mmCIF file of C-alpha atoms in Angstrom:
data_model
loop_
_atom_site.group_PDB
_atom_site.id
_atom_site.type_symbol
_atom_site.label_atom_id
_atom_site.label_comp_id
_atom_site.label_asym_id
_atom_site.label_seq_id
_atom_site.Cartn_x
_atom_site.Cartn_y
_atom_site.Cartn_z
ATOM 1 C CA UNK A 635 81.213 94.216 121.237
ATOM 2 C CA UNK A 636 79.734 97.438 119.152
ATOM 3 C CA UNK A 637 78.124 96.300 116.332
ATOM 4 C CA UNK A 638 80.110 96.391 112.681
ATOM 5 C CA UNK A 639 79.082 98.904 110.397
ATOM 6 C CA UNK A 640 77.890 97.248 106.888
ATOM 7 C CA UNK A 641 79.736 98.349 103.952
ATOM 8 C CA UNK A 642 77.029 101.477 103.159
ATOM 9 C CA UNK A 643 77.595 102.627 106.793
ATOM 10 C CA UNK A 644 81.183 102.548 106.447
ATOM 11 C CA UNK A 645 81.098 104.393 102.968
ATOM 12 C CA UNK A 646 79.194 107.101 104.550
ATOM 13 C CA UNK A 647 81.520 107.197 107.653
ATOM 14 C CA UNK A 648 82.896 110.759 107.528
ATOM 15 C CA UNK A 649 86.370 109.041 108.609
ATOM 16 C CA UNK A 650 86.249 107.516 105.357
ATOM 17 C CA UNK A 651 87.895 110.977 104.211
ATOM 18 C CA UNK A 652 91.243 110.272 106.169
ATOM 19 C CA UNK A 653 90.775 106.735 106.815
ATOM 20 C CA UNK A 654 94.161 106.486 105.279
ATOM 21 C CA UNK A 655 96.941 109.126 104.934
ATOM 22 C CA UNK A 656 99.970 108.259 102.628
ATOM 23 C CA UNK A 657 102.913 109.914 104.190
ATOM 24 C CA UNK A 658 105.858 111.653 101.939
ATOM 25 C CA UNK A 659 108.812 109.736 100.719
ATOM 26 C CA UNK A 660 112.140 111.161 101.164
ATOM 27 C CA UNK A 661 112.797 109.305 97.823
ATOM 28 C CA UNK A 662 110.417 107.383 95.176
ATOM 29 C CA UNK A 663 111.505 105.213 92.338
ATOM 30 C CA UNK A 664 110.868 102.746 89.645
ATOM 31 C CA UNK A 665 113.794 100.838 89.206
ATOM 32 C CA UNK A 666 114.711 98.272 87.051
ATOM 33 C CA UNK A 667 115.652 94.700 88.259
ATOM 34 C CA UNK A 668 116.036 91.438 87.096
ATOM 35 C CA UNK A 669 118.873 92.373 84.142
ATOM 36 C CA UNK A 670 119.484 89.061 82.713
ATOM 37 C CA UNK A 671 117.326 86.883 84.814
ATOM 38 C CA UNK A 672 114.163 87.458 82.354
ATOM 39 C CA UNK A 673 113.899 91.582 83.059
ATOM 40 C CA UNK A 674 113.768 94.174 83.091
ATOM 41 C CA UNK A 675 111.226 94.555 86.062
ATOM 42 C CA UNK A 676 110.609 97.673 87.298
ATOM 43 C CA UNK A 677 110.023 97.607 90.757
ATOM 44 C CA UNK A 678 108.186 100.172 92.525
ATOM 45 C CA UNK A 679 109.779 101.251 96.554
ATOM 46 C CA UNK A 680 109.405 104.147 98.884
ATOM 47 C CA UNK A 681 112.449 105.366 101.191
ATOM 48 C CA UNK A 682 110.996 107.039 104.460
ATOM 49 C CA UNK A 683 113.401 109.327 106.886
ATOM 50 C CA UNK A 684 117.191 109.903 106.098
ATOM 51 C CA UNK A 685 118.542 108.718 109.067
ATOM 52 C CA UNK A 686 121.955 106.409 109.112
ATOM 53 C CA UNK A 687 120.136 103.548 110.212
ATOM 54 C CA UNK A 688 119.399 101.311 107.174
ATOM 55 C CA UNK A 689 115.925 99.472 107.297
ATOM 56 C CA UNK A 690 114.664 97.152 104.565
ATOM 57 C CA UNK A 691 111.220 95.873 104.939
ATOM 58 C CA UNK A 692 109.679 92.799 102.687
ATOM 59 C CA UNK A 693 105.945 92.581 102.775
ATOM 60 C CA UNK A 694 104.029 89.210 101.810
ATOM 61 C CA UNK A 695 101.385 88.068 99.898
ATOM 62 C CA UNK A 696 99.314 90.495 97.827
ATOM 63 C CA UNK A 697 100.462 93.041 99.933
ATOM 64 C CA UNK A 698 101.451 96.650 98.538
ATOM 65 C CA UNK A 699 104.080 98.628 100.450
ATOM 66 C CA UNK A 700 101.380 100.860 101.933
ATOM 67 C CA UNK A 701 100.715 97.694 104.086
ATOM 68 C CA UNK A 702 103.481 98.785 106.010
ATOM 69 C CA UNK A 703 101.904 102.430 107.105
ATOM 70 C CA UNK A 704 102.137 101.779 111.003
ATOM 71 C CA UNK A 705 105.565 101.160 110.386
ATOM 72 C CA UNK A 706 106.821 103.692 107.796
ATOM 73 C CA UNK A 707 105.192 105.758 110.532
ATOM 74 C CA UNK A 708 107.068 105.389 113.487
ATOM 75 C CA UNK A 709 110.377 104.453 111.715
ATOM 76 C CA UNK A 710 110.069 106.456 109.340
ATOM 77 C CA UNK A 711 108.622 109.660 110.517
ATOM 78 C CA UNK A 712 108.502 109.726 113.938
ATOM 79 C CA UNK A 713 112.390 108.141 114.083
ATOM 80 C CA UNK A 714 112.935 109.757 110.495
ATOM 81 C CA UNK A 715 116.363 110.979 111.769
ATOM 82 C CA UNK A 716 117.701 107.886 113.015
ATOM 83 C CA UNK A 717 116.725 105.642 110.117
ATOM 84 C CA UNK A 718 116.698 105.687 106.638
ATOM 85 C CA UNK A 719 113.501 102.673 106.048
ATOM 86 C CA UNK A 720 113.141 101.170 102.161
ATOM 87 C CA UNK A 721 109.762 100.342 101.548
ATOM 88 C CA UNK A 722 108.720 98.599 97.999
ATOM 89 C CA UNK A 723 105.922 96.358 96.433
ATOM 90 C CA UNK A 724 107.359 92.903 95.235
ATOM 91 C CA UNK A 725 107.174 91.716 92.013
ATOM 92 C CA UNK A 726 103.072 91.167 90.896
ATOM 93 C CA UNK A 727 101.390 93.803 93.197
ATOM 94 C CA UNK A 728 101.263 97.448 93.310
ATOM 95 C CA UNK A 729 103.075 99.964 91.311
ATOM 96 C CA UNK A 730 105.795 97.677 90.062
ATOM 97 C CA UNK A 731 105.799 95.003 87.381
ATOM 98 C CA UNK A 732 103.608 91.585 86.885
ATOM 99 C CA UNK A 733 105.726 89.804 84.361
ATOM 100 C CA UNK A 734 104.666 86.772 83.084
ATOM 101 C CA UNK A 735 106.538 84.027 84.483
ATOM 102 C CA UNK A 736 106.699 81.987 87.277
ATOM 103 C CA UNK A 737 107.636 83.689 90.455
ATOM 104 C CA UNK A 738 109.768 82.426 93.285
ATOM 105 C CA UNK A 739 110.951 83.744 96.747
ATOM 106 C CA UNK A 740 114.460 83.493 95.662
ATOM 107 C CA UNK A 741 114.413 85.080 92.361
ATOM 108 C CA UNK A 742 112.420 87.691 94.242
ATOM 109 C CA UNK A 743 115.150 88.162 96.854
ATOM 110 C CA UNK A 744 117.435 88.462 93.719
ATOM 111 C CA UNK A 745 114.676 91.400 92.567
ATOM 112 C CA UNK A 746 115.571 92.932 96.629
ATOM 113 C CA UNK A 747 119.619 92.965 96.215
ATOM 114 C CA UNK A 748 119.527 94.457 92.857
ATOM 115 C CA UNK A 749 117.278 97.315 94.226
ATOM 116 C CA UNK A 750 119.620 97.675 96.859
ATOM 117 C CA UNK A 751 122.521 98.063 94.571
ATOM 118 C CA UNK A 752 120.716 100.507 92.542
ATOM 119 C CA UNK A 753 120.183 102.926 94.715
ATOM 120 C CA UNK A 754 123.731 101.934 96.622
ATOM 121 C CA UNK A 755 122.606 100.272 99.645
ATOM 122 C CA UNK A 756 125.542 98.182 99.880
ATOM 123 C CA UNK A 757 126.616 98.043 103.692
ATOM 124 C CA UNK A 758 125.151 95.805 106.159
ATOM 125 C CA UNK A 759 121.211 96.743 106.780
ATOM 126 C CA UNK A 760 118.523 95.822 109.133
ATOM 127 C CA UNK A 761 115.768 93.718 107.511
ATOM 128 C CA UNK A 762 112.304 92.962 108.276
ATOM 129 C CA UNK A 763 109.861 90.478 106.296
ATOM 130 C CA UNK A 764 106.506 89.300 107.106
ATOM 131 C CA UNK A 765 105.060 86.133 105.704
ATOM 132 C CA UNK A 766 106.146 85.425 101.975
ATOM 133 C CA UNK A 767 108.393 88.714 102.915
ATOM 134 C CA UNK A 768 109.883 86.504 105.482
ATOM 135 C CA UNK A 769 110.369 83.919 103.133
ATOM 136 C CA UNK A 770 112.581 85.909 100.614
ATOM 137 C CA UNK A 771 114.195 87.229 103.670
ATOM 138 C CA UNK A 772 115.353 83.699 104.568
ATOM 139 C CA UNK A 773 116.811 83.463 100.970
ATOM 140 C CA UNK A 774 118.520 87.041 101.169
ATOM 141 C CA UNK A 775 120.249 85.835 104.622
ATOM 142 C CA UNK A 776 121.247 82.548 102.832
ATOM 143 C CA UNK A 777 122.967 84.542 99.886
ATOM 144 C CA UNK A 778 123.802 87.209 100.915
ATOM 145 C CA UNK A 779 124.674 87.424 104.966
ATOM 146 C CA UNK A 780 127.205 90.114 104.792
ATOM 147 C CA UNK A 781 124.618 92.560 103.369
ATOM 148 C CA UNK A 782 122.716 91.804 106.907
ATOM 149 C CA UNK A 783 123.280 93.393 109.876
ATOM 150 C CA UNK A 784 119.989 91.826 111.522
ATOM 151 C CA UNK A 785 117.175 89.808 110.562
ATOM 152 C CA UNK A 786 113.419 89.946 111.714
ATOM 153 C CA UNK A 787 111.436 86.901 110.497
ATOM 154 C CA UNK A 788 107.475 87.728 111.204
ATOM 155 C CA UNK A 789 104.615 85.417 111.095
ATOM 156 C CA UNK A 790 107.063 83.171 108.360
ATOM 157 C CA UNK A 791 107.704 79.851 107.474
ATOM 158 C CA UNK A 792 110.878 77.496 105.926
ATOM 159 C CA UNK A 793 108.262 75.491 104.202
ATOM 160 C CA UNK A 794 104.504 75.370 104.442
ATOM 161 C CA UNK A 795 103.358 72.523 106.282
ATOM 162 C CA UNK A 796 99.234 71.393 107.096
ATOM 163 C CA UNK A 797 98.627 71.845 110.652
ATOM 164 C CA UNK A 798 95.219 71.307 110.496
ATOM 165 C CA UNK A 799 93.134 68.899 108.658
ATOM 166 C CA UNK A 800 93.035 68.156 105.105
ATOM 167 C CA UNK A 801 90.088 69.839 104.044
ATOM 168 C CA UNK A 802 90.042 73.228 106.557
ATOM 169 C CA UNK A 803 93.645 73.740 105.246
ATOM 170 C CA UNK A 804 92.046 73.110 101.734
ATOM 171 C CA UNK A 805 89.195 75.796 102.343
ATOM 172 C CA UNK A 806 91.624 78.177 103.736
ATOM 173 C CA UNK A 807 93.954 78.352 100.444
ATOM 174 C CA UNK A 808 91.260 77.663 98.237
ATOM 175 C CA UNK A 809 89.300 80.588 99.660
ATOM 176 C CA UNK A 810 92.775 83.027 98.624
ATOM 177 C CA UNK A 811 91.599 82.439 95.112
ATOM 178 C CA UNK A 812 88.293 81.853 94.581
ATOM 179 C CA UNK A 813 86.471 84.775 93.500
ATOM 180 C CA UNK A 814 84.341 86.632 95.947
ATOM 181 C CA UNK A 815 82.507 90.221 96.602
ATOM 182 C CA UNK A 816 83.802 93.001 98.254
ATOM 183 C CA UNK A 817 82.248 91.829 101.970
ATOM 184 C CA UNK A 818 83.206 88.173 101.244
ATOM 185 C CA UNK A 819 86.959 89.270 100.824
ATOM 186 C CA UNK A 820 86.844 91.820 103.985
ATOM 187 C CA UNK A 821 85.414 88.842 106.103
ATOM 188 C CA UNK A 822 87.562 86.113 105.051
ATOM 189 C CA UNK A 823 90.610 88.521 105.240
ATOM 190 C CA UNK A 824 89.665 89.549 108.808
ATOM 191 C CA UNK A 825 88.814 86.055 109.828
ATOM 192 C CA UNK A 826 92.300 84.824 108.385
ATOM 193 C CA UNK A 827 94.754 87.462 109.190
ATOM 194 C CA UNK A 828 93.664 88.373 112.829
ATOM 195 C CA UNK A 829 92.548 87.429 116.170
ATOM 196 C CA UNK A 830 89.059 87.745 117.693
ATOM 197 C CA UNK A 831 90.112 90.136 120.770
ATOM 198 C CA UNK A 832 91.810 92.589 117.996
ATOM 199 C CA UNK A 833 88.845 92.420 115.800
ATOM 200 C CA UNK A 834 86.343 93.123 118.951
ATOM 201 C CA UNK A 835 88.735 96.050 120.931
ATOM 202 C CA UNK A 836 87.562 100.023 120.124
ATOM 203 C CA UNK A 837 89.226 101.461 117.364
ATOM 204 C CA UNK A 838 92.548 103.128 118.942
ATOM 205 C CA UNK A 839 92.014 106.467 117.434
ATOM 206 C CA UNK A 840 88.253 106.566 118.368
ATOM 207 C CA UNK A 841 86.996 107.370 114.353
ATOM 208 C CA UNK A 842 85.340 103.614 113.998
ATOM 209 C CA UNK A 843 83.371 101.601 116.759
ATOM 210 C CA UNK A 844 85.802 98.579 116.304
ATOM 211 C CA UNK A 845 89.688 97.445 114.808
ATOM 212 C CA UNK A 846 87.351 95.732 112.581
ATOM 213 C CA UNK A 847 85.434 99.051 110.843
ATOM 214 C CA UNK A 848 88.871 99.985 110.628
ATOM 215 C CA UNK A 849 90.743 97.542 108.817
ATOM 216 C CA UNK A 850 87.322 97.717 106.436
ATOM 217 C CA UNK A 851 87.803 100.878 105.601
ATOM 218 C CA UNK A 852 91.263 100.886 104.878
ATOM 219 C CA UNK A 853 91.081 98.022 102.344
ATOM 220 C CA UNK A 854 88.063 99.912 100.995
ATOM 221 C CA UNK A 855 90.637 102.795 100.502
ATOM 222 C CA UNK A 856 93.294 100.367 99.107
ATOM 223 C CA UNK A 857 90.921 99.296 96.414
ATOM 224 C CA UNK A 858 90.259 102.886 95.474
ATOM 225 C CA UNK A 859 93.808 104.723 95.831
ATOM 226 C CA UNK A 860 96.691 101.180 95.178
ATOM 227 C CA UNK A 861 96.641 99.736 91.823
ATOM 228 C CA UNK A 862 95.222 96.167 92.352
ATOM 229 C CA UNK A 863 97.291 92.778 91.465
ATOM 230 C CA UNK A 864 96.046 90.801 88.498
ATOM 231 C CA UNK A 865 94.387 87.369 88.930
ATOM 232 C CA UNK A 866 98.308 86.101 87.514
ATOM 233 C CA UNK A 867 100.164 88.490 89.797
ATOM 234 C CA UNK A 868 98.287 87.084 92.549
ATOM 235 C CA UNK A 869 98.650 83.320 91.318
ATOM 236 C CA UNK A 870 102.240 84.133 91.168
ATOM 237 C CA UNK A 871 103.191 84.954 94.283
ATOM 238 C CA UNK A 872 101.114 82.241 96.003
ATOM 239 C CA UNK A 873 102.704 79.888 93.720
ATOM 240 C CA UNK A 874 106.183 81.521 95.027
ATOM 241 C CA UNK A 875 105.031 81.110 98.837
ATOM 242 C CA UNK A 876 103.322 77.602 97.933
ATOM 243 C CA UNK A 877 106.885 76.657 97.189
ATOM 244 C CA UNK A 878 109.246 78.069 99.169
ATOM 245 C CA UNK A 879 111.628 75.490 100.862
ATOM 246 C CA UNK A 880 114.337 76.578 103.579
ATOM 247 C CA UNK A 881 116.143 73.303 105.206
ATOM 248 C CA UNK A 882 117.070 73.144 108.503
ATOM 249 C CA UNK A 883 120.704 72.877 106.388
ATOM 250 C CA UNK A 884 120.019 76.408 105.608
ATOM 251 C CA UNK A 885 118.401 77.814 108.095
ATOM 252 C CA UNK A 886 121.497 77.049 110.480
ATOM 253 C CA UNK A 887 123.821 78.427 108.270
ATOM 254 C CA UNK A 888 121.426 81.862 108.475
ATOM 255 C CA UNK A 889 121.366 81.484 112.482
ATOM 256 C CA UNK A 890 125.389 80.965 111.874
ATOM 257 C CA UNK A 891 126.531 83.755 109.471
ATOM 258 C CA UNK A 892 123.869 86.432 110.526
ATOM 259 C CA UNK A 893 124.351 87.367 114.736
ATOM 260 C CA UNK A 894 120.931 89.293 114.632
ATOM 261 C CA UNK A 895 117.861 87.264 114.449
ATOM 262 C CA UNK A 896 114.573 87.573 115.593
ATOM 263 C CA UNK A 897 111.271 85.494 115.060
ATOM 264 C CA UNK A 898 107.910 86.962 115.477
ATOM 265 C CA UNK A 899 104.727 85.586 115.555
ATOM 266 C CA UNK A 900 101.200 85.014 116.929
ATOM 267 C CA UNK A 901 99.718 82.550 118.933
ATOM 268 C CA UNK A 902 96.123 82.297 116.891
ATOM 269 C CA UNK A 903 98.158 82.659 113.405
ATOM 270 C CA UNK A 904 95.958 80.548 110.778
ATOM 271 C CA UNK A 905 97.642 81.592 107.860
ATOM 272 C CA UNK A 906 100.833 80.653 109.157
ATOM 273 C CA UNK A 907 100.684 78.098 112.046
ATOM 274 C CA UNK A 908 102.778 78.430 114.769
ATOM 275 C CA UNK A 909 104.295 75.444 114.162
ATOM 276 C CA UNK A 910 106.350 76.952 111.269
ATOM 277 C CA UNK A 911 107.966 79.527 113.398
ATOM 278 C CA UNK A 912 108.756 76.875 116.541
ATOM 279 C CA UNK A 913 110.333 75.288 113.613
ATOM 280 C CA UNK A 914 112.506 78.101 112.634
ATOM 281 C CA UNK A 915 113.282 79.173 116.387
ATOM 282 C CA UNK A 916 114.362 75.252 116.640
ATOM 283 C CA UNK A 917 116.618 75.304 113.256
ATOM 284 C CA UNK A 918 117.924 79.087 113.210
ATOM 285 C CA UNK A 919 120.418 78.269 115.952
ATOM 286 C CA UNK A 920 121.375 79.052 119.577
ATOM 287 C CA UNK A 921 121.475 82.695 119.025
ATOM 288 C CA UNK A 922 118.140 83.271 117.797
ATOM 289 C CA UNK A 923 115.457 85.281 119.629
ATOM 290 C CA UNK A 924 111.735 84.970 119.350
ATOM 291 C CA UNK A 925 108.781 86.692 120.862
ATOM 292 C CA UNK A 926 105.390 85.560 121.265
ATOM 293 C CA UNK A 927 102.146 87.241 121.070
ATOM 294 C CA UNK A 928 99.685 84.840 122.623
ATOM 295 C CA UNK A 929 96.390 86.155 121.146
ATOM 296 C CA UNK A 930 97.788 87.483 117.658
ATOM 297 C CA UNK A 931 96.865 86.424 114.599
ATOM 298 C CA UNK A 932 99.185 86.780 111.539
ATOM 299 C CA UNK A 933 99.530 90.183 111.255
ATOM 300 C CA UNK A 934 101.163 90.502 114.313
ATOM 301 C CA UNK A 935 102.343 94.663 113.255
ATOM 302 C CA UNK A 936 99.102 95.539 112.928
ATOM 303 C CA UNK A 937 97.408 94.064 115.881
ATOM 304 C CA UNK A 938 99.890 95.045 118.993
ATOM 305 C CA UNK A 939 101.439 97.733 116.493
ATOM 306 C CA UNK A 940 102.695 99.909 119.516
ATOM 307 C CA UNK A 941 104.622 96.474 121.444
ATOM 308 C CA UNK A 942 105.654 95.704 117.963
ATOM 309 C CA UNK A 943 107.594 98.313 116.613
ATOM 310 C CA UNK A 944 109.021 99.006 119.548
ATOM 311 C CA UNK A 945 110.303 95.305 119.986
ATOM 312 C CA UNK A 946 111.591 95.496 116.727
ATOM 313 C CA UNK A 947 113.169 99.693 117.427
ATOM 314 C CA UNK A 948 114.964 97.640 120.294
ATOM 315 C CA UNK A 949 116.530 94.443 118.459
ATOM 316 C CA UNK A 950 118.318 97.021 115.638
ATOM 317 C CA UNK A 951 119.444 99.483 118.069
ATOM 318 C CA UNK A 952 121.221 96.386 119.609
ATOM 319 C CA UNK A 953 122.589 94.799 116.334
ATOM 320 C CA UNK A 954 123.497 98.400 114.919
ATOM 321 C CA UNK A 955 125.649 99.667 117.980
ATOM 322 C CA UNK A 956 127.557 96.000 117.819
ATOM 323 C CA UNK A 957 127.608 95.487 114.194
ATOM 324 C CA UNK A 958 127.904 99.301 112.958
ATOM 325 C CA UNK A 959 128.731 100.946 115.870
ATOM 326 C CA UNK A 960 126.473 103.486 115.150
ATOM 327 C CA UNK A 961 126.071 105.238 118.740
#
């Protein structure tokens, strides 16, 4: 393994200058949410290509929409003329609101259907959410399964649930909010969100020794170019995650109502066990699909990116010649 740069090395890296490369919306927005549930809260989202294909995609904790670049890219730009993908940072993070209240996943998929109405997304649309996006994609489906013309639930959970013992699970959610330096965050992050044969392999496009000097320097670049998430933002949305509860009641009435679902996840996860997405496979129904990636962590998109979005490119062409006969 090539050693990792140190933070000064990086910073000095003359990839640093394109380390990350926003690509241009076909649309950009504030828009307000939340009328009569406590808002107005502005929320901040991104639509990438124009094609008739509608994609919706929910990112989790922390996360800004920009956390979705490997995926905006492909869908799109690359596919730009098939699909039409919504991109937008949840409630707490980013460019849209932090109100102060408490947060939870299904007031923020309330936040998600009024931003689709706003901007008239009101036929049946593809939808992809990752972590706490998966979780207010599991209370979209339950409320709303006629807006759904597939489902992808990624490295997700019904409820969270200690697979290990007391005190590493301790450690590992204590260390989300204990304060820390700039190289204590990047470590625990890559420690927590991927696996060791990711962190170890070349950087793809050659610029950085390792995935690791990569995935450095674009958090480096996020905390320089995305507005950061207050401590309460933050708080909030764990809080949200901490709490989210999906019964097997509801889950089956998900796997019953929506025809198009798919489960995701990694085989090293240690955010989200993969217990918690055996248990959704389990619950969701006879007609759910699920794919493994052995030696993934929990950012499953990021680490076999290429395997990935074309996994997920092949589930919605599926569900959208069946359910909107788009040919």
């Amino acid at each position: 393994m090539a050693k990792m740069l140190s933070i000064p090395e990086l910073l000095a890296h003359p990839g640093m200058q394109e380390v990350v490369v926003p690509f241009t919306a076909s649309k950009t927005g504030l828009s307000e949410v939340a009328i009569g549930r406590g808002g107005p809260v502005k929320i901040n989202y991104e639509i990438h290509g124009t094609g008739p294909i509608k994609l919706v995609f929910i990112m989790g904790l922390r996360a800004p929409l920009i956390a979705w670049l490997r995926q905006i890219n492909f869908f799109g730009h690359e596919h730009g003329d098939r699909y039409s993908m919504l991109v937008f940072d949840n409630r707490g993070v980013g460019s849209s609101d932090k109100p102060l209240s408490r947060y939870t996943t299904s007031e923020m998929a309330l936040d998600l259907k009024d931003l689709m109405d706003n901007i008239g997304w009101t036929e049946p649309v593809h939808m992809v959410g990752v972590s706490m996006g998966g979780m207010i994609l599991q209370e979209f489906a339950y409320r709303f399964p006629d807006r759904l013309a597939s489902i992808v639930l990624q490295s997700t959970a019904a409820t969270i649930k200690a697979e290990v013992p007391f005190f590493e699970n301790l450690k590992r959610r204590a260390g989300l909010i204990k304060p820390k330096t700039l190289e204590e965050r990047l470590q625990a992050a890559r420690e927590n969100l991927f696996g060791p044969k990711f962190l170890e392999a070349p950087d793809e496009k050659g610029v950085f020794p390792t995935n690791a000097d990569r995935f450095n320097a674009e958090e480096i670049w996020k905390t320089e170019n995305v507005v950061q998430p207050p401590f309460f933002g933050f708080l909030s949305q764990l809080v949200a995650a901490g709490w989210h509860s999906c019964s097997p009641e509801r889950l089956k009435h998900i796997g019953d109502h929506v025809k198009y679902v798919l489960v995701v996840y990694g085989g090293e996860d240690k955010m989200i066990e993969p217990p918690h997405s055996e248990h959704l496979i389990k619950c969701l129904g006879p007609r759910v699909r699920s794919h493994l990636f052995p030696d993934a962590g929990h950012v499953v998109s990021t680490e076999y990116m290429h395997e990935y979005n074309a996994l997920v490119k092949d589930f919605i062409e599926e569900a959208a010649a069946s359910v909107n006969n788009v040919q």
